PDB file of C-alpha atoms in Angstrom:
ATOM      1  CA  UNK C 193      29.966  60.539  77.352  1.00 73.00           C
ATOM      2  CA  UNK C 194      26.173  60.503  77.547  1.00 87.00           C
ATOM      3  CA  UNK C 195      24.178  57.323  76.991  1.00 89.00           C
ATOM      4  CA  UNK C 196      21.284  56.778  74.671  1.00 94.00           C
ATOM      5  CA  UNK C 197      19.153  54.395  76.764  1.00 95.00           C
ATOM      6  CA  UNK C 198      16.292  52.062  75.852  1.00 97.00           C
ATOM      7  CA  UNK C 199      13.999  50.792  78.630  1.00 96.00           C
ATOM      8  CA  UNK C 200      12.172  47.572  77.679  1.00 97.00           C
ATOM      9  CA  UNK C 201       9.342  46.455  79.970  1.00 95.00           C
ATOM     10  CA  UNK C 202       5.756  45.466  79.268  1.00 93.00           C
ATOM     11  CA  UNK C 203       4.498  47.486  82.223  1.00 92.00           C
ATOM     12  CA  UNK C 204       4.173  51.198  81.456  1.00 91.00           C
ATOM     13  CA  UNK C 205       4.578  52.228  85.084  1.00 91.00           C
ATOM     14  CA  UNK C 206       7.688  50.101  85.479  1.00 91.00           C
ATOM     15  CA  UNK C 207       9.230  51.723  82.389  1.00 93.00           C
ATOM     16  CA  UNK C 208       8.630  55.082  84.024  1.00 91.00           C
ATOM     17  CA  UNK C 209      10.096  53.897  87.297  1.00 89.00           C
ATOM     18  CA  UNK C 210      13.218  52.518  85.602  1.00 91.00           C
ATOM     19  CA  UNK C 211      13.574  55.801  83.703  1.00 91.00           C
ATOM     20  CA  UNK C 212      13.322  57.755  86.967  1.00 88.00           C
ATOM     21  CA  UNK C 213      15.949  55.484  88.505  1.00 87.00           C
ATOM     22  CA  UNK C 214      18.232  56.222  85.565  1.00 88.00           C
ATOM     23  CA  UNK C 215      17.801  59.944  86.215  1.00 87.00           C
ATOM     24  CA  UNK C 216      18.412  59.494  89.962  1.00 85.00           C
ATOM     25  CA  UNK C 217      21.457  57.304  89.313  1.00 84.00           C
ATOM     26  CA  UNK C 218      23.391  60.194  87.833  1.00 84.00           C
ATOM     27  CA  UNK C 219      24.237  58.301  84.643  1.00 84.00           C
ATOM     28  CA  UNK C 220      24.746  60.819  81.829  1.00 88.00           C
ATOM     29  CA  UNK C 221      21.804  60.446  79.460  1.00 91.00           C
ATOM     30  CA  UNK C 222      21.501  61.876  75.964  1.00 93.00           C
ATOM     31  CA  UNK C 223      18.160  60.292  75.117  1.00 94.00           C
ATOM     32  CA  UNK C 224      15.712  57.869  76.700  1.00 94.00           C
ATOM     33  CA  UNK C 225      13.515  55.494  74.672  1.00 96.00           C
ATOM     34  CA  UNK C 226      10.892  52.947  75.686  1.00 97.00           C
ATOM     35  CA  UNK C 227       9.580  49.675  74.257  1.00 97.00           C
ATOM     36  CA  UNK C 228       6.858  47.361  75.559  1.00 96.00           C
ATOM     37  CA  UNK C 229       8.338  44.031  74.419  1.00 96.00           C
ATOM     38  CA  UNK C 230      11.365  42.501  72.724  1.00 97.00           C
ATOM     39  CA  UNK C 231       9.943  42.845  69.231  1.00 97.00           C
ATOM     40  CA  UNK C 232       9.317  46.563  69.627  1.00 97.00           C
ATOM     41  CA  UNK C 233      12.770  46.939  71.131  1.00 98.00           C
ATOM     42  CA  UNK C 234      14.479  45.169  68.213  1.00 97.00           C
ATOM     43  CA  UNK C 235      12.629  47.366  65.713  1.00 97.00           C
ATOM     44  CA  UNK C 236      13.711  50.459  67.600  1.00 97.00           C
ATOM     45  CA  UNK C 237      17.340  49.291  67.829  1.00 96.00           C
ATOM     46  CA  UNK C 238      17.414  48.800  64.055  1.00 95.00           C
ATOM     47  CA  UNK C 239      16.435  52.396  63.337  1.00 95.00           C
ATOM     48  CA  UNK C 240      17.928  54.240  66.297  1.00 93.00           C
ATOM     49  CA  UNK C 241      21.387  54.206  67.888  1.00 94.00           C
ATOM     50  CA  UNK C 242      21.183  52.976  71.476  1.00 96.00           C
ATOM     51  CA  UNK C 243      24.135  52.545  73.860  1.00 94.00           C
ATOM     52  CA  UNK C 244      22.416  50.793  76.737  1.00 94.00           C
ATOM     53  CA  UNK C 245      19.322  48.590  76.969  1.00 97.00           C
ATOM     54  CA  UNK C 246      17.618  48.035  80.339  1.00 96.00           C
ATOM     55  CA  UNK C 247      15.708  44.847  79.712  1.00 97.00           C
ATOM     56  CA  UNK C 248      12.859  43.018  81.447  1.00 95.00           C
ATOM     57  CA  UNK C 249      12.654  39.245  80.881  1.00 93.00           C
ATOM     58  CA  UNK C 250       9.032  38.172  81.302  1.00 89.00           C
ATOM     59  CA  UNK C 251       7.205  39.976  78.516  1.00 91.00           C
ATOM     60  CA  UNK C 252       4.540  38.999  75.990  1.00 90.00           C
ATOM     61  CA  UNK C 253       5.224  38.830  72.207  1.00 93.00           C
ATOM     62  CA  UNK C 254       9.003  38.449  72.588  1.00 95.00           C
ATOM     63  CA  UNK C 255      10.606  37.880  75.972  1.00 93.00           C
ATOM     64  CA  UNK C 256      13.867  39.415  77.090  1.00 94.00           C
ATOM     65  CA  UNK C 257      15.987  36.297  76.683  1.00 94.00           C
ATOM     66  CA  UNK C 258      14.897  35.849  73.062  1.00 96.00           C
ATOM     67  CA  UNK C 259      15.521  39.544  72.419  1.00 97.00           C
ATOM     68  CA  UNK C 260      19.014  39.309  73.887  1.00 97.00           C
ATOM     69  CA  UNK C 261      19.823  36.290  71.730  1.00 96.00           C
ATOM     70  CA  UNK C 262      18.726  38.136  68.597  1.00 97.00           C
ATOM     71  CA  UNK C 263      20.747  41.215  69.512  1.00 97.00           C
ATOM     72  CA  UNK C 264      23.884  39.138  69.986  1.00 96.00           C
ATOM     73  CA  UNK C 265      23.252  37.351  66.685  1.00 96.00           C
ATOM     74  CA  UNK C 266      23.016  40.629  64.762  1.00 95.00           C
ATOM     75  CA  UNK C 267      26.426  41.930  63.711  1.00 95.00           C
ATOM     76  CA  UNK C 268      25.230  45.540  63.805  1.00 94.00           C
ATOM     77  CA  UNK C 269      23.686  45.284  67.279  1.00 95.00           C
ATOM     78  CA  UNK C 270      25.805  42.756  69.142  1.00 93.00           C
ATOM     79  CA  UNK C 271      28.015  45.378  70.856  1.00 92.00           C
ATOM     80  CA  UNK C 272      25.024  47.016  72.546  1.00 94.00           C
ATOM     81  CA  UNK C 273      25.296  47.091  76.342  1.00 94.00           C
ATOM     82  CA  UNK C 274      22.399  45.227  77.939  1.00 96.00           C
ATOM     83  CA  UNK C 275      21.478  45.131  81.614  1.00 95.00           C
ATOM     84  CA  UNK C 276      18.662  42.768  82.531  1.00 96.00           C
ATOM     85  CA  UNK C 277      16.308  44.236  85.144  1.00 95.00           C
ATOM     86  CA  UNK C 278      14.114  41.370  86.271  1.00 93.00           C
ATOM     87  CA  UNK C 279      12.501  39.440  89.089  1.00 91.00           C
ATOM     88  CA  UNK C 280      14.327  36.384  87.757  1.00 88.00           C
ATOM     89  CA  UNK C 281      16.061  34.349  90.453  1.00 88.00           C
ATOM     90  CA  UNK C 282      16.871  31.128  88.615  1.00 89.00           C
ATOM     91  CA  UNK C 283      20.632  30.794  88.711  1.00 90.00           C
ATOM     92  CA  UNK C 284      20.830  28.713  85.495  1.00 91.00           C
ATOM     93  CA  UNK C 285      18.858  31.352  83.575  1.00 91.00           C
ATOM     94  CA  UNK C 286      20.860  34.229  85.070  1.00 93.00           C
ATOM     95  CA  UNK C 287      24.057  32.410  84.081  1.00 94.00           C
ATOM     96  CA  UNK C 288      22.741  32.074  80.503  1.00 94.00           C
ATOM     97  CA  UNK C 289      21.963  35.795  80.348  1.00 94.00           C
ATOM     98  CA  UNK C 290      25.410  36.687  81.668  1.00 93.00           C
ATOM     99  CA  UNK C 291      27.009  34.329  79.155  1.00 94.00           C
ATOM    100  CA  UNK C 292      25.358  36.468  76.497  1.00 94.00           C
ATOM    101  CA  UNK C 293      27.218  39.468  77.900  1.00 93.00           C
ATOM    102  CA  UNK C 294      24.354  40.991  79.862  1.00 95.00           C
ATOM    103  CA  UNK C 295      24.567  42.599  83.276  1.00 93.00           C
ATOM    104  CA  UNK C 296      21.884  41.654  85.764  1.00 94.00           C
ATOM    105  CA  UNK C 297      20.014  43.461  88.515  1.00 94.00           C
ATOM    106  CA  UNK C 298      17.161  42.023  90.476  1.00 93.00           C
ATOM    107  CA  UNK C 299      13.826  43.770  90.945  1.00 91.00           C
ATOM    108  CA  UNK C 300      13.260  45.617  93.182  1.00 90.00           C
ATOM    109  CA  UNK C 301      16.476  47.550  92.662  1.00 87.00           C
ATOM    110  CA  UNK C 302      18.117  50.810  93.661  1.00 86.00           C
ATOM    111  CA  UNK C 303      19.610  53.488  91.370  1.00 84.00           C
ATOM    112  CA  UNK C 304      23.000  52.613  92.891  1.00 86.00           C
ATOM    113  CA  UNK C 305      22.730  48.979  91.800  1.00 88.00           C
ATOM    114  CA  UNK C 306      21.868  50.163  88.294  1.00 86.00           C
ATOM    115  CA  UNK C 307      25.006  52.313  88.110  1.00 85.00           C
ATOM    116  CA  UNK C 308      27.134  49.459  89.447  1.00 88.00           C
ATOM    117  CA  UNK C 309      25.750  47.027  86.875  1.00 88.00           C
ATOM    118  CA  UNK C 310      26.512  49.428  84.030  1.00 85.00           C
ATOM    119  CA  UNK C 311      30.001  50.154  85.372  1.00 83.00           C
ATOM    120  CA  UNK C 312      30.727  46.441  85.797  1.00 86.00           C
ATOM    121  CA  UNK C 313      29.558  45.763  82.265  1.00 82.00           C
ATOM    122  CA  UNK C 314      31.749  48.512  80.829  1.00 79.00           C
ATOM    123  CA  UNK C 315      34.739  47.276  82.847  1.00 77.00           C
ATOM    124  CA  UNK C 316      34.306  43.777  81.499  1.00 67.00           C
ATOM    125  CA  UNK C 317      33.920  45.229  78.043  1.00 58.00           C
ATOM    126  CA  UNK C 318      31.771  42.309  76.993  1.00 46.00           C
ATOM    127  CA  UNK C 319      29.340  44.560  75.203  1.00 43.00           C
ATOM    128  CA  UNK C 320      31.817  47.217  74.146  1.00 42.00           C
ATOM    129  CA  UNK C 321      31.857  50.674  75.722  1.00 39.00           C
ATOM    130  CA  UNK C 322      29.864  53.399  74.004  1.00 41.00           C
TER     131      UNK C 322
ATOM    132  CA  UNK E  45      10.481  27.615 103.906  1.00 69.00           C
ATOM    133  CA  UNK E  46       8.055  29.040 106.450  1.00 81.00           C
ATOM    134  CA  UNK E  47       5.230  31.537 106.248  1.00 84.00           C
ATOM    135  CA  UNK E  48       7.570  34.027 107.916  1.00 87.00           C
ATOM    136  CA  UNK E  49      10.101  33.583 105.118  1.00 90.00           C
ATOM    137  CA  UNK E  50       7.384  34.302 102.566  1.00 91.00           C
ATOM    138  CA  UNK E  51       6.115  37.313 104.515  1.00 92.00           C
ATOM    139  CA  UNK E  52       9.653  38.688 104.712  1.00 93.00           C
ATOM    140  CA  UNK E  53      10.025  38.373 100.942  1.00 94.00           C
ATOM    141  CA  UNK E  54       6.653  40.027 100.334  1.00 95.00           C
ATOM    142  CA  UNK E  55       7.374  42.831 102.773  1.00 94.00           C
ATOM    143  CA  UNK E  56      10.756  43.417 101.146  1.00 94.00           C
ATOM    144  CA  UNK E  57       9.194  43.811  97.718  1.00 95.00           C
ATOM    145  CA  UNK E  58       6.469  46.102  99.060  1.00 95.00           C
ATOM    146  CA  UNK E  59       8.985  48.323 100.767  1.00 93.00           C
ATOM    147  CA  UNK E  60      11.687  48.460  98.117  1.00 91.00           C
ATOM    148  CA  UNK E  61       9.529  48.513  95.000  1.00 91.00           C
ATOM    149  CA  UNK E  62       6.496  50.506  96.070  1.00 90.00           C
ATOM    150  CA  UNK E  63       7.585  52.129  99.337  1.00 90.00           C
ATOM    151  CA  UNK E  64       4.744  50.379 101.173  1.00 92.00           C
ATOM    152  CA  UNK E  65       5.790  50.150 104.799  1.00 92.00           C
ATOM    153  CA  UNK E  66       4.543  47.276 106.989  1.00 90.00           C
ATOM    154  CA  UNK E  67       2.648  48.624 109.989  1.00 90.00           C
ATOM    155  CA  UNK E  68       3.860  45.939 112.360  1.00 80.00           C
ATOM    156  CA  UNK E  69       0.291  44.921 113.173  1.00 80.00           C
ATOM    157  CA  UNK E  70      -0.956  41.427 112.549  1.00 78.00           C
ATOM    158  CA  UNK E  71      -2.388  41.273 109.048  1.00 74.00           C
ATOM    159  CA  UNK E  72      -6.043  40.356 108.633  1.00 81.00           C
ATOM    160  CA  UNK E  73      -8.052  40.117 105.443  1.00 83.00           C
ATOM    161  CA  UNK E  74     -10.313  43.142 104.915  1.00 84.00           C
ATOM    162  CA  UNK E  75     -14.042  42.709 104.310  1.00 84.00           C
ATOM    163  CA  UNK E  76     -13.443  43.206 100.611  1.00 87.00           C
ATOM    164  CA  UNK E  77     -10.390  43.412  98.419  1.00 95.00           C
ATOM    165  CA  UNK E  78     -10.270  46.258  95.917  1.00 96.00           C
ATOM    166  CA  UNK E  79      -8.138  44.611  93.253  1.00 97.00           C
ATOM    167  CA  UNK E  80      -6.754  41.142  92.714  1.00 97.00           C
ATOM    168  CA  UNK E  81      -4.129  39.947  90.256  1.00 97.00           C
ATOM    169  CA  UNK E  82      -2.857  36.465  89.568  1.00 96.00           C
ATOM    170  CA  UNK E  83       0.484  35.383  88.168  1.00 95.00           C
ATOM    171  CA  UNK E  84       0.427  31.862  86.773  1.00 93.00           C
ATOM    172  CA  UNK E  85       3.718  30.025  86.574  1.00 92.00           C
ATOM    173  CA  UNK E  86       5.048  26.788  85.236  1.00 89.00           C
ATOM    174  CA  UNK E  87       8.213  25.104  86.364  1.00 86.00           C
ATOM    175  CA  UNK E  88      10.244  21.926  86.069  1.00 83.00           C
ATOM    176  CA  UNK E  89       8.670  18.535  85.512  1.00 78.00           C
ATOM    177  CA  UNK E  90       5.315  19.959  84.427  1.00 79.00           C
ATOM    178  CA  UNK E  91       4.714  21.685  87.724  1.00 82.00           C
ATOM    179  CA  UNK E  92       2.471  24.700  87.727  1.00 86.00           C
ATOM    180  CA  UNK E  93       0.688  27.019  90.091  1.00 90.00           C
ATOM    181  CA  UNK E  94      -0.347  30.586  90.619  1.00 93.00           C
ATOM    182  CA  UNK E  95       0.265  33.363  93.063  1.00 94.00           C
ATOM    183  CA  UNK E  96      -2.661  35.686  93.720  1.00 96.00           C
ATOM    184  CA  UNK E  97      -2.026  39.151  95.119  1.00 97.00           C
ATOM    185  CA  UNK E  98      -4.899  41.178  96.546  1.00 97.00           C
ATOM    186  CA  UNK E  99      -4.892  44.765  97.743  1.00 97.00           C
ATOM    187  CA  UNK E 100      -7.490  46.795  99.539  1.00 96.00           C
ATOM    188  CA  UNK E 101      -8.284  50.291  98.310  1.00 95.00           C
ATOM    189  CA  UNK E 102      -5.696  52.031 100.468  1.00 95.00           C
ATOM    190  CA  UNK E 103      -2.848  49.733  99.499  1.00 96.00           C
ATOM    191  CA  UNK E 104      -3.780  49.765  95.813  1.00 97.00           C
ATOM    192  CA  UNK E 105      -3.897  53.574  95.563  1.00 96.00           C
ATOM    193  CA  UNK E 106      -0.676  53.943  97.556  1.00 96.00           C
ATOM    194  CA  UNK E 107       1.099  51.436  95.294  1.00 96.00           C
ATOM    195  CA  UNK E 108       0.188  53.401  92.183  1.00 96.00           C
ATOM    196  CA  UNK E 109       0.943  56.781  93.712  1.00 95.00           C
ATOM    197  CA  UNK E 110       4.336  55.604  94.932  1.00 92.00           C
ATOM    198  CA  UNK E 111       5.311  53.882  91.676  1.00 91.00           C
ATOM    199  CA  UNK E 112       4.355  57.025  89.768  1.00 91.00           C
ATOM    200  CA  UNK E 113       6.095  59.284  92.278  1.00 87.00           C
ATOM    201  CA  UNK E 114       2.972  61.397  92.705  1.00 91.00           C
ATOM    202  CA  UNK E 115       3.051  64.247  95.213  1.00 90.00           C
ATOM    203  CA  UNK E 116       0.961  63.786  98.390  1.00 86.00           C
ATOM    204  CA  UNK E 117      -2.729  64.374  97.796  1.00 87.00           C
ATOM    205  CA  UNK E 118      -2.642  63.624  94.065  1.00 92.00           C
ATOM    206  CA  UNK E 119      -4.709  60.550  93.227  1.00 93.00           C
ATOM    207  CA  UNK E 120      -3.601  58.107  90.518  1.00 95.00           C
ATOM    208  CA  UNK E 121      -5.945  57.188  87.683  1.00 95.00           C
ATOM    209  CA  UNK E 122      -7.830  53.917  87.638  1.00 95.00           C
ATOM    210  CA  UNK E 123      -5.648  52.407  84.925  1.00 95.00           C
ATOM    211  CA  UNK E 124      -2.526  53.463  86.781  1.00 95.00           C
ATOM    212  CA  UNK E 125      -3.783  51.593  89.842  1.00 97.00           C
ATOM    213  CA  UNK E 126      -4.375  48.463  87.750  1.00 96.00           C
ATOM    214  CA  UNK E 127      -0.939  48.663  86.112  1.00 95.00           C
ATOM    215  CA  UNK E 128       0.785  49.299  89.434  1.00 96.00           C
ATOM    216  CA  UNK E 129      -0.884  46.355  91.130  1.00 96.00           C
ATOM    217  CA  UNK E 130       0.017  44.134  88.170  1.00 95.00           C
ATOM    218  CA  UNK E 131       3.673  45.033  88.461  1.00 94.00           C
ATOM    219  CA  UNK E 132       3.664  44.595  92.224  1.00 96.00           C
ATOM    220  CA  UNK E 133       2.126  41.133  91.741  1.00 96.00           C
ATOM    221  CA  UNK E 134       4.721  40.245  89.135  1.00 95.00           C
ATOM    222  CA  UNK E 135       7.626  41.209  91.379  1.00 95.00           C
ATOM    223  CA  UNK E 136       6.109  39.502  94.431  1.00 96.00           C
ATOM    224  CA  UNK E 137       5.663  36.292  92.431  1.00 95.00           C
ATOM    225  CA  UNK E 138       9.188  36.474  91.065  1.00 93.00           C
ATOM    226  CA  UNK E 139      10.589  36.919  94.555  1.00 94.00           C
ATOM    227  CA  UNK E 140       8.419  34.264  96.206  1.00 93.00           C
ATOM    228  CA  UNK E 141       9.237  31.354  93.902  1.00 91.00           C
ATOM    229  CA  UNK E 142      12.892  31.087  94.961  1.00 89.00           C
ATOM    230  CA  UNK E 143      11.800  31.303  98.602  1.00 89.00           C
ATOM    231  CA  UNK E 144       9.382  28.448  97.992  1.00 87.00           C
ATOM    232  CA  UNK E 145      11.533  26.249  95.759  1.00 85.00           C
ATOM    233  CA  UNK E 146      15.117  27.555  95.744  1.00 84.00           C
ATOM    234  CA  UNK E 147      17.144  29.167  92.969  1.00 84.00           C
ATOM    235  CA  UNK E 148      18.200  26.084  91.034  1.00 85.00           C
ATOM    236  CA  UNK E 149      15.024  25.693  88.993  1.00 86.00           C
ATOM    237  CA  UNK E 150      13.691  27.712  86.101  1.00 87.00           C
ATOM    238  CA  UNK E 151      10.168  29.038  86.267  1.00 90.00           C
ATOM    239  CA  UNK E 152       8.224  30.765  83.555  1.00 89.00           C
ATOM    240  CA  UNK E 153       5.955  33.491  84.829  1.00 91.00           C
ATOM    241  CA  UNK E 154       2.950  34.482  82.737  1.00 90.00           C
ATOM    242  CA  UNK E 155       2.038  38.164  82.548  1.00 90.00           C
ATOM    243  CA  UNK E 156      -0.139  39.215  85.506  1.00 93.00           C
ATOM    244  CA  UNK E 157      -3.892  38.905  84.964  1.00 95.00           C
ATOM    245  CA  UNK E 158      -6.512  40.858  86.858  1.00 96.00           C
ATOM    246  CA  UNK E 159      -9.190  38.638  88.365  1.00 96.00           C
ATOM    247  CA  UNK E 160     -12.445  39.398  90.176  1.00 96.00           C
ATOM    248  CA  UNK E 161     -11.744  40.170  93.838  1.00 95.00           C
ATOM    249  CA  UNK E 162     -12.696  37.232  96.024  1.00 93.00           C
ATOM    250  CA  UNK E 163     -11.733  35.667  99.321  1.00 93.00           C
ATOM    251  CA  UNK E 164      -8.174  34.371  99.097  1.00 92.00           C
ATOM    252  CA  UNK E 165      -7.714  30.635  99.229  1.00 89.00           C
ATOM    253  CA  UNK E 166      -4.899  28.177  98.667  1.00 85.00           C
ATOM    254  CA  UNK E 167      -2.392  26.060 100.514  1.00 80.00           C
ATOM    255  CA  UNK E 168      -0.881  29.259 101.935  1.00 87.00           C
ATOM    256  CA  UNK E 169      -2.704  32.561 102.487  1.00 92.00           C
ATOM    257  CA  UNK E 170      -0.789  35.465 103.959  1.00 93.00           C
ATOM    258  CA  UNK E 171      -1.900  38.970 104.908  1.00 94.00           C
ATOM    259  CA  UNK E 172       0.442  41.873 105.430  1.00 94.00           C
ATOM    260  CA  UNK E 173      -0.745  44.988 107.263  1.00 93.00           C
ATOM    261  CA  UNK E 174       0.728  48.121 105.718  1.00 94.00           C
ATOM    262  CA  UNK E 175       0.595  51.740 106.851  1.00 94.00           C
ATOM    263  CA  UNK E 176      -1.621  52.427 103.826  1.00 93.00           C
ATOM    264  CA  UNK E 177      -3.841  49.349 103.851  1.00 94.00           C
ATOM    265  CA  UNK E 178      -3.649  45.591 103.568  1.00 95.00           C
ATOM    266  CA  UNK E 179      -2.068  43.251 101.045  1.00 96.00           C
ATOM    267  CA  UNK E 180      -2.899  39.569 100.787  1.00 96.00           C
ATOM    268  CA  UNK E 181      -1.119  36.771  98.939  1.00 95.00           C
ATOM    269  CA  UNK E 182      -2.441  33.304  98.156  1.00 94.00           C
ATOM    270  CA  UNK E 183       0.004  30.649  97.020  1.00 91.00           C
ATOM    271  CA  UNK E 184      -1.759  28.036  94.964  1.00 87.00           C
ATOM    272  CA  UNK E 185      -0.178  25.041  93.330  1.00 76.00           C
ATOM    273  CA  UNK E 186      -1.325  21.641  92.267  1.00 55.00           C
ATOM    274  CA  UNK E 187      -0.011  18.415  93.662  1.00 44.00           C
ATOM    275  CA  UNK E 188       2.863  18.547  91.180  1.00 45.00           C
ATOM    276  CA  UNK E 189       4.589  21.059  93.424  1.00 56.00           C
ATOM    277  CA  UNK E 190       5.787  18.158  95.525  1.00 58.00           C
ATOM    278  CA  UNK E 191       7.924  17.105  92.567  1.00 57.00           C
ATOM    279  CA  UNK E 192       9.788  20.416  92.639  1.00 58.00           C
ATOM    280  CA  UNK E 193      10.276  20.210  96.377  1.00 57.00           C
ATOM    281  CA  UNK E 194      11.605  16.689  95.967  1.00 53.00           C
ATOM    282  CA  UNK E 195      13.986  17.838  93.236  1.00 49.00           C
ATOM    283  CA  UNK E 196      15.185  20.744  95.338  1.00 45.00           C
ATOM    284  CA  UNK E 197      15.962  18.411  98.212  1.00 44.00           C
ATOM    285  CA  UNK E 198      18.066  16.077  96.050  1.00 40.00           C
ATOM    286  CA  UNK E 199      21.837  16.367  96.560  1.00 38.00           C
ATOM    287  CA  UNK E 200      23.700  18.573  94.085  1.00 41.00           C
ATOM    288  CA  UNK E 201      24.381  16.772  90.835  1.00 40.00           C
ATOM    289  CA  UNK E 202      21.541  14.323  91.126  1.00 36.00           C
ATOM    290  CA  UNK E 203      18.722  16.700  90.227  1.00 34.00           C
ATOM    291  CA  UNK E 204      16.779  15.705  87.103  1.00 33.00           C
TER     292      UNK E 204
END
């Protein structure tokens, strides 16, 4: 089954790089969307079906952690798979993100680590498989 | 934490994020930096600081070209260079903080800001020679940083 994927990062070049990594990873993709912050991403999620969100944390307007909390609080969105793609290294914050059912990969990352994070997330089933 | 630890972290980000390969030569600041970006951060107990990343022309153009996946010989646009250097700064800062202070503390990183290129200064200034140019990093923090270091050194369970 192909994924509809949303890449959320405030840096345009990084969104492109994450999108290229998705292509290189071999994950089946049906559509690829982009958002520049959590607020834009939430608006897009509410009008467009998305299976997997690749989420930066440090962003202006609405950061990734706030976005993730709002997704999990929304009955229509809470099953969305989310993988955090961030420079974050704080173990307490990473633990909080994982407790909200998110996968985590550290920047810089490889396409292989992206695939593994998605596979791990689907195996756990915390977000619900697409 | 030593300067070598920091240089290793910086070199790792350069190589894995932007495919910038260290040349193995001793890094020295160029006569003029082409672009400079700062990432301000705040951490536990009111601590704050900033990490400044500077690139010369060669390193800046290579960063953008590599992040964009441009074919050899194709030059990136000026805005692409700025965006690429911002992201590189962001990732370097995110990877340096745990080297400096450990992984038990939460830091908030502000979005990268471009600043006027100037000579790098701070309690630690590092230069990394790359095949494509030179990258410099200045680690600046106020006296409050000692509070984080003290907290990090406390035994597990007794941290504030």
